[in-house]
Coordinates of C-alpha atoms and ligand atoms in Angstrom, one line a residue:
Chain A
M20 CA 2.6 -12.8 1.9
R21 CA 5.9 -13.1 3.6
S22 CA 7.4 -9.7 5.0
D23 CA 10.9 -8.7 5.3
L24 CA 9.8 -5.8 7.4
P25 CA 8.7 -6.0 11.1
L26 CA 5.2 -4.0 10.1
A27 CA 3.1 -5.4 12.9
G28 CA 4.2 -4.2 16.7
N29 CA 3.2 -0.7 14.9
R30 CA 1.1 1.4 18.0
S31 CA -1.0 3.4 15.2
S32 CA -1.5 0.5 12.2
S33 CA -3.7 -1.2 15.4
L34 CA -5.5 2.5 15.4
V35 CA -5.8 1.8 11.4
T36 CA -7.3 -1.3 12.0
V37 CA -10.3 0.9 15.1
L38 CA -10.4 3.0 12.6
V39 CA -11.8 1.3 9.7
G40 CA -13.9 -1.2 12.7
V41 CA -15.5 2.4 13.4
M42 CA -15.4 3.2 9.3
V43 CA -17.6 0.3 8.6
F44 CA -19.8 -0.1 11.8
L45 CA -21.3 3.3 10.7
A46 CA -21.2 2.4 6.9
V47 CA -22.9 -0.9 7.3
L48 CA -25.7 1.2 9.7
A49 CA -26.0 4.0 7.2
A50 CA -26.5 1.9 4.3
A51 CA -28.6 -0.7 6.0
G52 CA -31.1 2.2 6.1
G53 CA -30.6 4.1 3.5
L54 CA -31.8 0.6 1.3
A55 CA -34.2 -0.4 4.1
L56 CA -35.8 3.2 3.2
N57 CA -35.1 3.4 -0.4
N58 CA -37.6 -0.1 -0.2
V59 CA -40.1 1.7 2.2
L60 CA -40.3 4.6 -0.8
D61 CA -40.2 1.9 -3.4
R62 CA -43.5 0.9 -1.8
W63 CA -44.8 3.6 -0.8
T64 CA -44.8 5.0 -4.5
H65 CA -46.1 2.1 -5.8
D66 CA -49.5 1.7 -3.7
V67 CA -50.8 5.3 -3.2
A68 CA -50.7 7.8 -5.7
G69 CA -51.3 11.4 -3.7
N70 CA -50.3 12.8 -0.9
L71 CA -53.6 13.3 0.5
T72 CA -57.3 11.9 1.1
A73 CA -60.8 13.3 1.2
Q74 CA -63.5 11.6 3.1
I75 CA -67.0 12.9 2.1
P76 CA -69.3 11.5 4.5
P77 CA -72.7 10.3 2.3
V78 CA -75.8 11.8 2.8
P79 CA -78.0 9.0 5.3
G80 CA -80.2 6.9 3.7
L81 CA -80.5 3.8 1.1
G82 CA -82.9 5.5 -1.6
E83 CA -81.4 6.4 -5.1
D84 CA -82.4 10.5 -3.5
A85 CA -79.1 9.6 -1.0
R86 CA -77.1 8.3 -3.4
A87 CA -77.7 11.4 -5.9
A88 CA -77.0 13.9 -2.9
T89 CA -73.4 12.2 -1.9
D90 CA -72.5 12.0 -5.5
A91 CA -73.3 16.3 -5.9
R92 CA -71.3 16.6 -2.5
V93 CA -68.3 14.7 -4.2
A94 CA -68.9 16.3 -7.0
R95 CA -68.6 20.2 -5.0
A96 CA -65.8 18.3 -3.2
L97 CA -63.6 17.8 -6.1
E98 CA -64.6 21.0 -7.8
V99 CA -63.5 23.1 -4.5
L100 CA -60.0 21.1 -4.8
D101 CA -59.5 21.4 -8.5
A102 CA -59.4 25.1 -7.7
Y103 CA -57.3 24.8 -5.1
P104 CA -53.9 26.6 -4.9
G105 CA -51.3 23.4 -5.4
V106 CA -53.7 20.6 -6.5
A107 CA -52.0 18.6 -9.9
A108 CA -55.4 16.2 -9.6
A109 CA -58.1 15.4 -7.5
R110 CA -59.8 11.8 -8.1
A111 CA -62.4 10.6 -6.9
L112 CA -62.4 6.4 -6.0
T113 CA -64.9 4.4 -7.9
E114 CA -67.5 2.3 -5.9
D115 CA -65.4 -0.6 -7.2
E116 CA -61.8 0.5 -5.2
L117 CA -64.1 1.2 -2.1
V118 CA -65.0 -1.9 -2.1
T119 CA -61.6 -3.5 -2.6
L120 CA -60.5 -1.1 0.5
I121 CA -62.9 -2.4 2.6
E122 CA -63.2 -5.2 2.0
P123 CA -60.3 -6.3 4.4
W124 CA -62.0 -4.9 7.6
I125 CA -65.8 -6.0 6.0
G126 CA -66.1 -8.5 4.1
S127 CA -67.5 -8.9 1.2
G128 CA -71.1 -9.6 0.3
E129 CA -74.4 -7.6 -0.7
V130 CA -74.2 -5.9 3.5
L131 CA -71.7 -3.6 1.0
N132 CA -74.6 -2.6 -1.8
D133 CA -76.3 -1.2 1.6
L134 CA -74.0 0.4 3.7
P135 CA -74.2 3.9 3.1
M136 CA -70.3 4.5 2.6
P137 CA -68.2 7.7 3.0
R138 CA -66.7 8.2 -0.1
L139 CA -62.9 8.7 -0.8
I140 CA -60.6 11.4 -3.2
D141 CA -57.4 10.9 -4.1
I142 CA -55.3 14.1 -4.3
T143 CA -52.2 14.6 -5.3
M144 CA -49.7 17.7 -5.3
R145 CA -47.6 19.2 -7.3
P146 CA -44.2 18.5 -5.7
D147 CA -43.3 22.1 -6.0
A148 CA -46.0 22.7 -3.5
L149 CA -45.5 20.5 -0.9
P150 CA -43.2 22.5 1.0
G151 CA -45.4 25.2 1.7
L152 CA -48.7 23.4 1.9
D153 CA -50.6 24.1 5.0
P154 CA -53.7 20.9 5.3
G155 CA -55.5 23.1 8.3
A156 CA -56.3 25.5 5.7
M157 CA -57.6 23.1 3.2
A158 CA -59.5 20.8 5.3
Q159 CA -60.9 23.8 6.3
V160 CA -61.8 24.8 2.9
L161 CA -62.7 21.4 2.1
R162 CA -65.8 22.0 5.5
T163 CA -66.8 25.3 3.8
A164 CA -68.1 23.6 0.9
V165 CA -68.9 20.4 2.0
P166 CA -70.1 19.7 5.9
G167 CA -68.5 17.1 7.3
A168 CA -66.0 16.5 5.0
T169 CA -62.3 15.8 6.3
L170 CA -59.1 16.2 5.2
D171 CA -56.6 12.6 6.0
E172 CA -53.2 13.5 6.5
H173 CA -50.7 10.6 6.9
R174 CA -49.6 9.8 3.7
L175 CA -48.8 13.3 3.5
W176 CA -47.4 12.7 7.1
L177 CA -45.3 9.9 5.9
S178 CA -44.0 11.4 2.6
R179 CA -42.6 14.3 5.0
L180 CA -41.4 11.5 7.4
L181 CA -39.4 9.6 4.2
D182 CA -38.0 12.8 3.3
L183 CA -36.4 13.0 6.6
G184 CA -35.1 9.5 6.6
E185 CA -33.9 10.0 3.8
A186 CA -31.7 13.7 5.0
V187 CA -31.0 11.1 8.1
G188 CA -29.6 9.2 5.3
W189 CA -27.2 11.4 3.8
L190 CA -25.8 12.7 7.6
G191 CA -25.0 8.4 7.6
V192 CA -23.5 8.8 4.4
T193 CA -21.7 12.4 5.6
V194 CA -20.8 10.4 8.6
V195 CA -19.1 7.7 7.1
L196 CA -17.0 9.9 4.6
V197 CA -15.4 11.2 7.6
V198 CA -14.5 8.8 9.5
G199 CA -12.9 7.4 6.0
L200 CA -11.2 10.6 5.9
A201 CA -9.8 9.9 9.7
T202 CA -8.9 6.4 8.4
A203 CA -7.0 7.9 5.2
V204 CA -5.3 10.4 7.7
A205 CA -4.5 7.2 10.3
V206 CA -3.1 4.7 7.1
V207 CA -0.8 7.7 5.7
H208 CA 0.3 8.3 9.2
A209 CA 1.2 5.1 10.2
T210 CA 2.6 4.0 6.5
L211 CA 5.6 7.0 6.9
A212 CA 5.9 6.2 10.9
G213 CA 6.6 2.4 9.3
L214 CA 8.5 4.0 6.4
S215 CA 10.5 5.6 8.9
T216 CA 11.4 3.3 11.4
H217 CA 12.5 0.6 9.3
R218 CA 14.6 3.0 7.2
P219 CA 17.3 1.2 7.6
V220 CA 15.6 -2.3 6.0
I221 CA 14.2 0.4 3.3
E222 CA 18.0 1.5 2.3
V223 CA 19.7 -2.3 2.3
L224 CA 16.2 -3.9 0.4
H225 CA 17.5 -0.5 -2.5
M226 CA 21.3 -2.0 -2.0
I227 CA 20.0 -5.8 -3.1
G228 CA 18.1 -3.9 -5.6
A229 CA 14.9 -4.0 -5.1
Q230 CA 12.3 -1.9 -6.5
D231 CA 10.4 0.6 -5.1
D232 CA 7.2 -1.8 -6.1
Y233 CA 8.4 -4.7 -3.7
I234 CA 8.7 -2.1 -0.4
A235 CA 5.2 -1.2 -1.6
R236 CA 4.1 -4.5 -2.1
Q237 CA 4.9 -5.5 2.0
F238 CA 3.1 -2.1 2.9
A239 CA 0.0 -2.8 0.9
A240 CA -0.7 -6.2 2.5
H241 CA 0.3 -5.2 6.1
A242 CA -2.3 -2.6 5.5
L243 CA -4.5 -4.6 3.5
R244 CA -4.7 -7.2 6.7
Q245 CA -5.0 -4.8 9.3
G246 CA -8.2 -3.1 6.8
L247 CA -9.9 -7.1 6.7
K248 CA -9.4 -7.6 11.0
G249 CA -10.9 -3.8 11.2
G250 CA -13.5 -4.5 8.7
A251 CA -14.7 -8.1 9.9
G252 CA -15.0 -6.3 13.3
G253 CA -17.5 -3.4 12.6
F254 CA -19.2 -5.5 10.4
M255 CA -19.7 -8.1 13.4
L256 CA -20.6 -5.7 15.8
A257 CA -23.3 -3.7 12.9
L258 CA -25.3 -7.2 12.6
P259 CA -26.6 -7.2 16.7
A260 CA -27.1 -3.6 15.8
L261 CA -29.6 -4.0 12.9
A262 CA -31.4 -7.0 14.4
G263 CA -31.9 -4.2 17.3
L264 CA -33.5 -1.4 14.7
G265 CA -35.2 -4.2 12.8
L266 CA -37.1 -5.3 15.7
L267 CA -37.9 -1.6 16.8
A268 CA -38.9 -1.5 12.8
G269 CA -40.9 -4.3 12.6
R270 CA -43.2 -3.0 15.7
V271 CA -44.3 0.4 14.2
K272 CA -45.7 -1.5 10.7
G273 CA -49.1 -2.6 11.5
G274 CA -50.5 0.9 10.5
L275 CA -49.0 2.7 7.3
V276 CA -45.6 1.9 7.3
P277 CA -45.0 -1.0 5.0
T278 CA -42.6 -3.2 5.9
V279 CA -38.9 -2.5 6.4
G280 CA -36.9 -5.0 5.1
L281 CA -33.5 -6.1 3.2
S282 CA -33.4 -7.9 -0.1
V283 CA -30.8 -9.9 -0.9
L284 CA -28.8 -7.9 -2.8
D285 CA -29.1 -5.4 -0.5
W286 CA -27.3 -7.5 2.3
I287 CA -24.5 -8.5 -0.5
V288 CA -23.7 -5.2 -1.2
L289 CA -23.8 -4.2 2.9
T290 CA -21.0 -7.7 3.1
L291 CA -18.8 -6.2 0.0
L292 CA -18.4 -3.3 1.9
P293 CA -15.7 -4.2 5.1
F294 CA -13.8 -4.9 1.5
A295 CA -14.3 -2.0 -0.2
A296 CA -12.9 -0.4 3.6
A297 CA -10.0 -2.7 3.4
G298 CA -9.1 -2.1 -0.2
L299 CA -9.2 1.4 0.0
V300 CA -7.0 0.9 3.2
M301 CA -4.4 -1.2 0.6
L302 CA -4.8 1.1 -1.9
T303 CA -3.8 4.2 0.6
A304 CA -0.9 2.9 2.4
R305 CA 0.7 1.6 -1.0
L306 CA 0.2 5.4 -2.9
T307 CA 1.8 6.4 0.4
V308 CA 4.9 3.8 0.0
L309 CA 5.3 4.7 -3.2
R310 CA 5.2 8.8 -3.5
T311 CA 8.0 8.5 -0.2
L312 CA 9.9 6.0 -2.1
A313 CA 10.3 8.4 -4.9
R314 CA 11.6 10.9 -3.3
M315 CA 14.2 9.2 -1.4
P316 CA 17.9 9.4 -3.1
Chain B
M20 CA 43.2 1.5 -20.5
M21 CA 44.3 -1.3 -18.0
R22 CA 45.3 -3.3 -21.1
E23 CA 48.9 -1.8 -21.4
M24 CA 50.2 -3.0 -17.8
G25 CA 50.2 -6.7 -19.1
E26 CA 49.7 -7.7 -15.5
N27 CA 47.8 -10.8 -13.8
W28 CA 44.1 -9.8 -14.0
G29 CA 42.7 -13.1 -12.4
N30 CA 42.2 -16.2 -14.3
R31 CA 40.2 -14.5 -17.0
P32 CA 41.7 -13.2 -19.9
P33 CA 40.3 -9.3 -19.4
D34 CA 37.0 -8.0 -21.8
S35 CA 37.2 -5.1 -23.6
E36 CA 34.4 -4.0 -21.6
A37 CA 35.1 -2.4 -18.1
V38 CA 32.9 -3.3 -15.5
V39 CA 33.5 0.0 -13.4
Q40 CA 35.2 3.3 -14.7
F41 CA 35.5 6.6 -12.6
D42 CA 37.2 9.7 -15.3
Q43 CA 37.8 12.3 -13.1
V44 CA 35.6 11.8 -10.2
G45 CA 34.6 13.8 -7.6
L46 CA 33.4 13.3 -3.9
R47 CA 32.7 15.6 -1.3
Y48 CA 30.2 15.4 1.4
D49 CA 27.9 18.3 2.4
L50 CA 30.3 21.5 2.8
G51 CA 33.4 18.8 3.5
P52 CA 36.3 18.7 2.5
E53 CA 37.0 17.2 -0.9
I54 CA 37.3 13.2 -0.1
F55 CA 38.5 12.3 -3.9
R56 CA 39.9 14.7 -6.4
D57 CA 39.7 13.8 -10.0
I58 CA 40.6 10.1 -9.4
G59 CA 40.2 7.6 -12.9
F60 CA 41.1 3.8 -13.3
S61 CA 38.6 1.2 -14.7
L62 CA 38.0 -2.6 -13.6
P63 CA 38.0 -4.9 -16.6
G64 CA 35.5 -7.2 -17.0
G65 CA 37.1 -10.7 -14.7
S66 CA 39.4 -8.5 -12.8
F67 CA 40.7 -9.2 -9.5
H68 CA 41.4 -5.3 -7.6
F69 CA 42.2 -5.2 -3.8
L70 CA 41.3 -1.5 -2.7
T71 CA 43.6 0.1 -0.2
G72 CA 44.7 3.4 1.9
S73 CA 44.5 4.1 5.3
S74 CA 41.6 4.5 7.6
G75 CA 39.7 7.1 6.4
A76 CA 41.1 7.9 2.9
G77 CA 38.0 7.1 1.1
K78 CA 37.9 3.3 0.3
S79 CA 33.6 3.5 1.7
S80 CA 33.4 6.6 0.0
L81 CA 34.8 4.6 -3.5
L82 CA 33.2 1.8 -3.2
G83 CA 29.8 3.6 -2.2
L84 CA 30.3 5.4 -5.6
C85 CA 30.6 2.0 -7.1
Y86 CA 26.7 0.5 -5.6
L87 CA 25.5 3.7 -6.3
A88 CA 24.2 5.0 -2.5
L89 CA 26.4 7.6 -3.8
R90 CA 27.0 10.1 -6.8
P91 CA 30.4 11.9 -7.4
T92 CA 30.3 15.5 -7.3
R93 CA 32.3 16.3 -10.3
G94 CA 33.2 13.5 -12.9
A95 CA 31.5 10.7 -14.3
V96 CA 31.2 6.3 -12.3
T97 CA 30.3 4.2 -15.6
L98 CA 28.9 0.6 -14.8
F99 CA 28.2 -2.0 -17.1
G100 CA 29.3 0.2 -20.1
R101 CA 26.1 2.9 -19.0
D102 CA 26.7 6.6 -17.3
V103 CA 25.3 6.0 -13.8
T104 CA 26.2 9.7 -13.0
R105 CA 22.6 10.7 -13.7
A106 CA 20.7 7.5 -13.5
P107 CA 17.3 8.0 -13.2
R108 CA 16.4 6.3 -9.6
A109 CA 14.3 3.9 -12.0
A110 CA 17.5 2.4 -13.6
L111 CA 19.6 2.1 -10.2
P112 CA 17.8 -1.5 -9.2
R113 CA 18.7 -3.5 -12.5
L114 CA 22.4 -2.5 -12.4
R115 CA 22.3 -3.5 -8.4
R116 CA 21.0 -6.7 -9.4
R117 CA 24.1 -7.2 -10.7
M118 CA 26.6 -5.9 -7.6
G119 CA 27.3 -8.4 -4.6
V120 CA 27.6 -6.1 -1.6
V121 CA 29.6 -6.9 1.5
F122 CA 29.0 -4.0 3.6
Q123 CA 32.1 -3.1 6.4
D124 CA 29.1 -2.9 8.8
F125 CA 27.2 -6.1 6.9
R126 CA 23.7 -3.9 7.4
L127 CA 21.5 -7.9 8.3
I128 CA 18.6 -7.3 8.6
N129 CA 18.7 -8.2 12.5
H130 CA 14.7 -9.5 12.4
L131 CA 15.5 -11.6 9.9
S132 CA 16.8 -15.1 10.4
A133 CA 20.8 -15.7 8.6
M134 CA 18.7 -18.2 5.6
D135 CA 16.3 -14.8 5.0
N136 CA 19.1 -12.3 5.0
V137 CA 21.0 -14.9 2.5
A138 CA 17.6 -15.3 0.2
L139 CA 17.2 -11.2 0.0
P140 CA 19.2 -10.6 -3.1
L141 CA 16.9 -13.4 -4.5
R142 CA 13.7 -13.3 -3.5
V143 CA 13.7 -9.6 -4.5
A144 CA 14.9 -10.4 -8.0
G145 CA 11.9 -13.0 -7.8
V146 CA 13.4 -16.2 -7.5
S147 CA 11.6 -18.9 -6.8
E148 CA 11.3 -20.3 -3.1
T149 CA 12.2 -24.2 -4.3
D150 CA 15.1 -22.3 -5.6
I151 CA 15.8 -20.2 -2.3
R152 CA 15.4 -23.3 -0.5
H153 CA 17.8 -24.9 -2.3
H154 CA 20.8 -22.8 -2.6
V155 CA 20.8 -20.5 0.3
P156 CA 21.4 -23.2 2.8
E157 CA 24.1 -25.0 0.5
L158 CA 26.2 -21.5 0.6
L159 CA 25.8 -20.6 4.4
A160 CA 27.3 -24.1 4.9
W161 CA 29.9 -23.7 2.3
V162 CA 30.9 -20.3 4.8
G163 CA 30.6 -22.8 8.2
L164 CA 27.0 -21.4 9.1
A165 CA 25.7 -25.0 8.6
D166 CA 24.8 -24.8 12.1
H167 CA 23.0 -21.1 12.0
L168 CA 20.8 -21.5 9.6
D169 CA 17.5 -19.6 11.9
A170 CA 19.9 -17.6 13.7
R171 CA 19.0 -14.2 13.6
P172 CA 21.8 -11.9 13.5
P173 CA 21.5 -10.2 16.6
T174 CA 23.0 -13.2 18.3
L175 CA 25.8 -14.1 16.0
S176 CA 29.2 -13.7 16.3
G177 CA 31.0 -10.7 14.5
G178 CA 32.9 -13.3 11.5
Q179 CA 29.5 -15.0 11.5
K180 CA 27.3 -12.1 10.7
Q181 CA 30.0 -10.8 8.3
R182 CA 29.6 -14.5 6.8
V183 CA 26.4 -13.6 6.6
A184 CA 27.1 -11.0 4.8
I185 CA 29.8 -12.3 2.1
A186 CA 26.9 -15.1 1.2
R187 CA 24.6 -12.5 1.1
A188 CA 26.4 -10.8 -1.4
V189 CA 27.3 -13.4 -3.8
I190 CA 24.4 -15.5 -3.6
N191 CA 23.0 -14.2 -7.2
R192 CA 26.5 -14.7 -8.6
P193 CA 27.1 -11.1 -9.1
D194 CA 28.8 -9.4 -12.4
L195 CA 30.3 -7.3 -9.7
L196 CA 31.4 -8.1 -6.4
L197 CA 31.9 -4.9 -3.7
A198 CA 33.4 -6.6 -0.8
D199 CA 34.0 -3.7 2.7
E200 CA 36.8 -5.3 4.9
P201 CA 35.2 -8.4 4.4
T202 CA 37.9 -10.1 6.7
G203 CA 38.2 -7.3 8.8
N204 CA 35.8 -10.1 11.7
V205 CA 37.4 -13.5 10.8
D206 CA 40.6 -15.8 11.8
D207 CA 43.3 -16.2 9.4
R208 CA 41.7 -19.5 8.1
I209 CA 38.4 -18.4 7.3
A210 CA 40.1 -15.8 5.9
M211 CA 41.8 -17.6 3.4
R212 CA 38.7 -19.9 2.9
L213 CA 36.8 -16.4 2.7
L214 CA 39.2 -14.6 -0.2
H215 CA 39.3 -18.7 -2.2
L216 CA 35.3 -18.0 -2.1
F217 CA 36.0 -14.9 -4.3
E218 CA 38.5 -16.1 -6.7
E219 CA 35.7 -19.2 -7.1
L220 CA 33.3 -16.4 -8.1
N221 CA 36.2 -14.7 -10.4
K222 CA 36.6 -17.9 -12.3
M223 CA 33.6 -17.7 -13.6
G224 CA 33.7 -14.3 -14.4
T225 CA 33.0 -12.0 -11.9
T226 CA 35.1 -8.7 -11.2
V227 CA 35.7 -8.1 -7.7
L228 CA 36.8 -5.7 -5.6
I229 CA 37.5 -6.0 -2.1
A230 CA 38.8 -3.4 0.7
T231 CA 41.3 -4.3 2.9
H232 CA 44.0 -2.9 5.7
N233 CA 44.9 -6.5 5.8
E234 CA 48.0 -6.7 4.4
Q235 CA 49.2 -10.5 4.9
L236 CA 46.5 -10.9 2.5
V237 CA 46.9 -8.6 -0.4
R238 CA 50.2 -10.0 -0.5
R239 CA 49.5 -13.6 -0.4
F240 CA 47.1 -13.1 -3.2
P241 CA 48.9 -11.6 -6.5
Y242 CA 46.3 -9.3 -7.8
P243 CA 46.9 -5.9 -8.3
R244 CA 46.1 -3.1 -5.4
L245 CA 44.1 0.5 -5.9
H246 CA 45.4 2.4 -3.3
L247 CA 44.5 5.6 -1.6
D248 CA 46.1 9.0 -0.6
Q249 CA 45.4 12.1 0.1
G250 CA 42.4 12.3 -2.0
G251 CA 44.7 10.8 -4.7
L252 CA 44.7 6.9 -6.1
T253 CA 47.4 5.1 -7.8
L254 CA 47.3 1.3 -9.1
H255 CA 50.3 -1.2 -7.5
P256 CA 50.5 -3.9 -10.1
V257 CA 51.1 -7.7 -8.5
G258 CA 54.4 -8.5 -6.8
S259 CA 54.7 -4.1 -5.7
E260 CA 55.3 -3.9 -1.6
P261 CA 51.8 -2.6 -0.2
W262 CA 52.2 0.1 2.2
N263 CA 55.1 2.6 3.0
G264 CA 56.6 1.2 -0.3
G265 CA 59.1 -1.3 -0.1
G266 CA 62.7 0.3 -1.6
T267 CA 63.5 3.0 -4.4
A268 CA 63.3 -0.2 -7.2
R269 CA 59.8 -1.2 -6.4
R270 CA 58.5 1.8 -6.1
S271 CA 59.2 3.4 -9.3
T272 CA 57.0 0.3 -10.8
D273 CA 54.1 2.7 -8.5
R274 CA 52.7 5.1 -10.8
P275 CA 49.8 7.3 -10.6
Y276 CA 46.5 6.2 -11.9
P277 CA 45.6 6.3 -15.2
Ligands
ATP29 N1 28.4 10.1 5.5 C1 29.2 10.8 5.2 N2 29.5 12.7 6.2 C2 30.2 13.2 5.8 N3 31.8 12.6 5.7 C3 31.7 11.8 5.6 C4 30.5 10.5 5.5 N4 31.2 8.8 5.2 C5 32.1 9.7 5.7 N5 32.9 10.5 5.5 C6 33.8 11.3 5.9 O1 35.0 10.5 4.1 C7 36.5 10.9 4.6 C8 36.5 9.3 4.0 O2 35.6 8.1 4.3 P1 35.7 6.4 4.4 O3 34.7 5.4 5.2 O4 35.2 6.4 2.7 O5 37.2 5.8 4.8 P2 37.4 4.7 4.7 O6 38.8 4.5 3.9 O7 36.6 3.6 4.5 O8 37.7 4.7 6.3 P3 38.0 3.2 7.4 O9 39.3 1.6 6.9 O10 38.1 3.2 8.4 O11 36.9 2.2 6.9 C9 36.4 10.3 6.1 O12 37.3 11.1 5.8 C10 35.6 10.5 6.6 O13 35.1 11.2 7.6
MG30 MG1 35.4 2.2 5.2

């Protein structure tokens, strides 16, 4: 769009470009983190129901007696766990489920039937009981009832890690909002500076019959250019940072953490961020001009 | 109001409706002295007037009231039949688009070329770029600036700037042309040419008001003259001697206006 005002060479408008860049950079990282975390959380809640797993060692031996003795241990453990404060459900995994779990490591076949297998109990806690839960004390109670029983808390650990991740995500959102606010202030400042620098030209435009909107459009177009420039810069800088984080997250996987990744839809959301930022910058400039001109005689 | 004077109002029969009308207008800047005391006059549609008065008499101020840069302290200003004394801001652009103004200090935009300066009123009014590229160079050529289309005002002489300012004022064929010393910086030949341009516009219906110090010009063109003196306004019909009056006989034809 052609312009009657030399808005370019303004120093505070390059500040706007830099701030939009910073804002988009942070926003892309925060949004990517949040989206990836969401994906992990989705998959996690899908794969595993409970928060804790109890492991009951089998009674040695292959006969029916040994099996019955193991079943008794499991029953005893379930009894203790059901009574434990805060437990919503405790369920022993069936042998079939156990086989599916172990298959990947041992392979299927008769050998499974002959092995004395530890039994697993899937424990789901009431959400309100989770924060105050002391897994050590719980394990102690379980061991007293069934010697050799252990409590596997890595899932609890992971869910707490995800909570932490979510908190970090919110922190990111807050930082983006703060930088966004700073950007808005800078845009208002740059626009007001431009309005006062070009006041004589604006007066002439008014005398010639220009509506406020004609002048506001020029400022808005300029602000949009600054915003797009900054947004593109911030986005470009965020890409290598994302790649680096992705690499680190990839190394973590292997264990119980599901693979971290972004879907196509996530990428579309990320790509929209610089445009959204530029749009906000444009709108801020426009409103600033219209409000200021409305007060002019 | 002015019809009973039976004078030559330009080359067009006077319209019944006044394009500009002042009623008991008073003006003062802040706490300064009154510049105008109850002045009143009206410019019928299609009329042509000079506006004279010594330096500081208030010619620019009177034009400023007409192009709505100033609001009267007292009284009423009517433009195109509409009382604009207290017109809302939003109503001003429409009124201003019907006027062309040549400012005493030109008020060209320094970073825009002569072309773009002249094109401004058209752009502001949303005229297509094709039309702009057609009309603007034509007019600039007419005022003798065909070789300076791309020149920026700071690189132009005073007279050249003045002609750009005039081209900008007339490019959209305004209903009302207000010119403040439009020939102050040009030689006689160009001054005549510019006056003829104003006459051409006037023939097509534009109401013209020209503030000037140039006695010769006023003498040479047969148009009535509004004269400002000591905060008052008097109308001098065609043929009356400008400045310090010319003999008692003439003076009797000068009467306070209205
Ligand atoms: N912005 C202003 N603030 C205060 N006083 C002003 C302002 N503009 C003009 N004046 C005063 O108003 C009076 C009329 O000024 P104006 O510019 O209208 O005169 P003029 O007839 O156009 O003079 P010139 O022929 O020198 O251009 C002067 O006394 C001037 O000092
Ligand atoms: Mg003046």
